[in-house]
Short mmCIF file of C-alpha atoms in Angstrom, two decimals:
data_model
loop_
_atom_site.label_atom_id
_atom_site.label_comp_id
_atom_site.label_asym_id
_atom_site.label_seq_id
_atom_site.Cartn_x
_atom_site.Cartn_y
_atom_site.Cartn_z
CA MET A 180 0.21 -0.01 -0.20
CA HIS A 181 1.40 3.69 -0.87
CA LYS A 182 1.27 5.44 2.22
CA LEU A 183 3.26 8.81 1.28
CA LYS A 184 0.90 11.74 1.10
CA ASN A 185 1.45 15.54 1.23
CA ALA A 186 0.31 16.75 4.42
CA GLN A 187 -3.25 17.86 3.46
CA GLU A 188 -3.86 14.61 2.09
CA ALA A 189 -2.95 13.16 5.59
CA VAL A 190 -4.95 15.46 7.65
CA SER A 191 -8.12 15.01 5.29
CA LYS A 192 -9.55 12.59 7.90
CA ILE A 193 -9.35 15.15 10.71
CA GLU A 194 -12.93 16.10 11.34
CA ASN A 195 -14.17 19.05 13.91
CA GLY A 196 -14.74 17.03 17.38
CA MET A 197 -12.03 14.32 16.85
CA THR A 198 -10.07 13.18 19.16
CA LEU A 199 -5.69 13.66 18.68
CA MET A 200 -2.57 11.90 19.87
CA ILE A 201 -0.01 14.44 19.32
CA GLY A 202 3.87 13.42 19.94
CA GLY A 203 6.58 15.76 21.22
CA PHE A 204 7.55 17.18 24.33
CA LEU A 205 7.56 20.95 24.27
CA GLY A 206 7.72 20.75 20.63
CA VAL A 207 10.97 18.24 20.78
CA GLY A 208 9.79 15.25 18.45
CA THR A 209 6.36 17.16 17.47
CA PRO A 210 4.81 17.22 13.61
CA GLU A 211 5.24 20.71 12.92
CA THR A 212 4.41 20.41 9.35
CA LEU A 213 0.95 18.14 10.15
CA ILE A 214 0.09 20.72 12.93
CA ASP A 215 0.30 23.46 10.46
CA ALA A 216 -2.31 21.14 7.83
CA VAL A 217 -4.57 20.90 10.73
CA ILE A 218 -4.39 24.69 11.25
CA ALA A 219 -5.22 24.87 7.52
CA LYS A 220 -7.66 22.98 7.18
CA GLY A 221 -9.62 24.68 9.99
CA VAL A 222 -11.03 21.77 12.12
CA THR A 223 -12.26 22.75 15.45
CA ASP A 224 -13.67 21.49 18.78
CA LEU A 225 -10.57 19.06 18.87
CA THR A 226 -9.12 17.18 21.87
CA ILE A 227 -5.78 16.41 22.02
CA ILE A 228 -3.93 14.26 24.04
CA CYS A 229 -0.39 15.36 24.38
CA ASN A 230 2.49 15.75 27.14
CA ASP A 231 2.34 19.69 27.27
CA THR A 232 0.88 22.73 25.27
CA SER A 233 4.32 23.79 23.89
CA PHE A 234 4.60 27.35 23.29
CA PRO A 235 2.22 29.86 21.71
CA ASP A 236 4.17 29.84 18.62
CA GLN A 237 5.52 26.27 18.33
CA GLY A 238 3.88 22.89 17.97
CA ILE A 239 0.51 22.04 20.15
CA GLY A 240 0.55 25.62 20.84
CA LYS A 241 -0.71 26.92 17.62
CA LEU A 242 -3.27 24.77 17.83
CA VAL A 243 -4.59 26.42 20.81
CA VAL A 244 -3.58 30.00 20.27
CA ALA A 245 -5.69 29.09 16.84
CA GLY A 246 -8.86 28.23 19.14
CA LEU A 247 -9.03 24.58 17.81
CA VAL A 248 -9.01 23.09 21.28
CA LYS A 249 -11.92 22.34 23.27
CA LYS A 250 -10.56 19.94 25.61
CA VAL A 251 -6.56 18.64 26.43
CA TYR A 252 -5.21 15.82 28.35
CA THR A 253 -1.79 16.61 29.10
CA SER A 254 0.98 16.99 31.96
CA HIS A 255 1.64 20.62 31.91
CA ILE A 256 0.11 23.85 30.43
CA GLY A 257 2.80 26.74 32.04
CA THR A 258 4.86 27.49 29.09
CA ASN A 259 1.81 28.42 27.20
CA PRO A 260 0.30 31.52 28.67
CA GLU A 261 -2.84 31.23 26.03
CA SER A 262 -3.51 27.80 27.66
CA GLY A 263 -3.76 29.15 31.01
CA MET A 264 -6.05 31.89 29.82
CA ARG A 265 -8.37 29.59 27.89
CA MET A 266 -8.36 27.06 30.99
CA ASN A 267 -9.33 30.08 33.26
CA ASP A 268 -11.96 31.65 31.21
CA GLY A 269 -13.47 28.18 30.22
CA ARG A 270 -12.57 28.17 26.56
CA MET A 271 -10.73 25.22 27.07
CA GLU A 272 -11.16 22.16 29.37
CA VAL A 273 -8.04 20.91 31.00
CA VAL A 274 -7.37 17.32 32.16
CA LEU A 275 -3.83 17.74 34.17
CA THR A 276 -2.30 14.37 34.54
CA PRO A 277 1.33 13.51 36.31
CA GLN A 278 3.41 12.74 32.96
CA GLY A 279 3.96 9.24 34.05
CA THR A 280 0.60 7.93 34.62
CA LEU A 281 -0.38 9.96 30.86
CA ALA A 282 2.05 8.10 29.46
CA GLU A 283 1.20 4.91 31.02
CA GLN A 284 -2.50 5.59 29.65
CA VAL A 285 -1.69 5.83 26.20
CA ARG A 286 0.64 2.84 26.21
CA ALA A 287 -2.29 1.06 28.16
CA ALA A 288 -4.82 1.79 25.07
CA GLY A 289 -2.24 0.47 22.35
CA ALA A 290 -1.46 -2.63 24.43
CA GLY A 291 -5.31 -3.25 24.69
CA LEU A 292 -5.48 -3.13 28.71
CA GLY A 293 -8.32 -2.42 30.67
CA GLY A 294 -6.36 0.51 32.50
CA VAL A 295 -3.32 0.99 34.48
CA ILE A 296 -3.22 1.45 38.60
CA THR A 297 -1.39 3.74 40.16
CA PRO A 298 -0.46 5.40 43.99
CA THR A 299 0.67 8.52 41.90
CA GLY A 300 -1.64 11.55 42.77
CA LEU A 301 -2.96 9.10 45.74
CA GLY A 302 -4.58 12.31 48.33
CA THR A 303 -4.45 15.23 45.90
CA ILE A 304 -7.40 16.22 43.47
CA VAL A 305 -5.89 13.85 40.90
CA GLU A 306 -7.90 10.97 42.76
CA GLU A 307 -11.16 13.18 42.72
CA GLY A 308 -13.80 11.08 40.74
CA LYS A 309 -11.40 7.85 40.36
CA GLN A 310 -12.13 4.43 41.12
CA ILE A 311 -9.89 3.39 44.38
CA ILE A 312 -8.61 -0.40 44.59
CA GLU A 313 -6.84 -1.71 47.42
CA ILE A 314 -4.33 -4.41 47.05
CA ASP A 315 -2.19 -5.88 49.62
CA GLY A 316 -3.20 -3.24 51.93
CA ASN A 317 -1.96 -0.31 49.22
CA ARG A 318 -4.13 1.94 47.75
CA PHE A 319 -4.27 2.82 44.11
CA ILE A 320 -6.15 5.08 41.44
CA VAL A 321 -7.51 3.23 38.62
CA GLU A 322 -6.48 5.55 35.59
CA LYS A 323 -8.84 4.12 32.27
CA PRO A 324 -6.49 3.81 28.63
CA LEU A 325 -6.38 6.93 26.27
CA LYS A 326 -6.89 5.96 23.28
CA ALA A 327 -7.32 8.63 19.87
CA ASP A 328 -8.61 8.90 16.56
CA VAL A 329 -5.89 10.23 14.62
CA ALA A 330 -2.49 10.19 15.96
CA LEU A 331 0.03 12.70 14.60
CA ILE A 332 3.86 12.01 15.46
CA HIS A 333 6.94 12.58 14.35
CA ALA A 334 10.21 10.54 13.79
CA GLU A 335 13.95 11.28 12.35
CA LYS A 336 13.93 8.53 9.75
CA VAL A 337 11.35 6.63 7.94
CA ASP A 338 11.14 4.36 5.25
CA MET A 339 8.51 4.04 2.45
CA LYS A 340 6.83 1.19 4.55
CA GLY A 341 6.46 3.56 7.86
CA ASN A 342 9.16 1.84 9.82
CA ALA A 343 10.70 4.43 12.23
CA VAL A 344 13.85 5.45 13.83
CA TYR A 345 13.63 8.34 16.34
CA ASP A 346 16.26 10.42 17.01
CA LYS A 347 17.06 10.04 21.00
CA ALA A 348 14.92 11.48 23.42
CA ALA A 349 12.70 13.12 20.74
CA GLN A 350 11.05 9.78 20.51
CA ASN A 351 9.60 10.49 24.08
CA PHE A 352 5.89 9.98 23.64
CA ASN A 353 5.63 8.96 19.85
CA PRO A 354 6.11 5.69 19.87
CA LEU A 355 3.77 5.00 22.12
CA MET A 356 0.90 6.92 20.63
CA ALA A 357 1.75 5.42 17.13
CA MET A 358 0.01 1.98 19.13
CA ALA A 359 -3.24 4.13 20.32
CA ALA A 360 -4.83 5.74 17.69
CA ASP A 361 -7.11 4.45 14.52
CA TYR A 362 -5.31 6.29 12.22
CA VAL A 363 -1.64 7.06 12.57
CA VAL A 364 0.43 9.52 10.58
CA ILE A 365 3.91 9.76 10.57
CA GLU A 366 6.28 13.17 9.60
CA ALA A 367 9.69 12.67 8.63
CA HIS A 368 12.47 14.12 9.03
CA GLU A 369 14.48 12.22 6.52
CA LEU A 370 12.96 9.80 4.25
CA VAL A 371 14.82 6.72 3.20
CA GLU A 372 14.32 3.53 1.18
CA VAL A 373 13.14 0.00 2.71
CA GLY A 374 16.02 -1.85 3.61
CA GLU A 375 18.22 1.14 4.95
CA LEU A 376 17.17 1.08 8.55
CA ASP A 377 19.11 -0.73 10.79
CA PRO A 378 16.72 -3.34 11.93
CA ASP A 379 17.75 -3.10 15.75
CA VAL A 380 17.42 1.10 16.09
CA ILE A 381 13.55 0.86 14.44
CA ARG A 382 11.55 1.82 17.31
CA THR A 383 8.02 2.10 15.31
CA PRO A 384 7.05 -1.02 12.82
CA HIS A 385 5.43 -0.06 9.69
CA ILE A 386 1.94 -2.23 10.59
CA PHE A 387 0.76 1.00 12.91
CA ILE A 388 1.54 3.41 10.35
CA ASP A 389 -1.11 4.50 7.73
CA ALA A 390 0.27 7.63 6.27
CA ILE A 391 3.62 9.06 5.79
CA VAL A 392 4.45 12.67 5.05
CA LYS A 393 7.68 14.57 4.55
CA GLU A 394 8.48 17.29 7.12
CA ALA A 395 7.99 20.67 5.30
#
């Protein structure tokens, strides 16, 4: 199957009200070309699952500033003042989650698990409204899996089938998100032919990838 598309074709499946996962950490490892294409398409009322809302002029922060985000699941918003303003005036719902828990919720969805249990957040507002279980005398919060309609991820090198290699810490949430969405688009900093990548360093196999876009 031919997976290579331009950015506009790749985001054509994204519609108003969908849930998107977007990889990256403060913009590092974030698919900027795909985010720009989403903004150009003008879809609204999006729910975004991401590590952070980046900066106003970078990565996911551009979606927030454009007013396209209705709700965000994230571990922090502190580097994007626009996120704080929109949360405080009610224009954007923010679900703040400890970073490790957020990563595990995404991994759980990709692995087909019913959720994860963690002591992180016990005794704080994190546990409010959530199921609490006790194992061997210890209490844990039950955190449900986080799944998305579409994942937008970024890799350093991608071959024409969609096998992906990440650049050091830039992999962050990208491999997890590739497993946890119905439709996965990967933005490649560099495109290579099949067979050029060392199999030992491929972190995302091509079976998880539906579309490939070359970074602009």
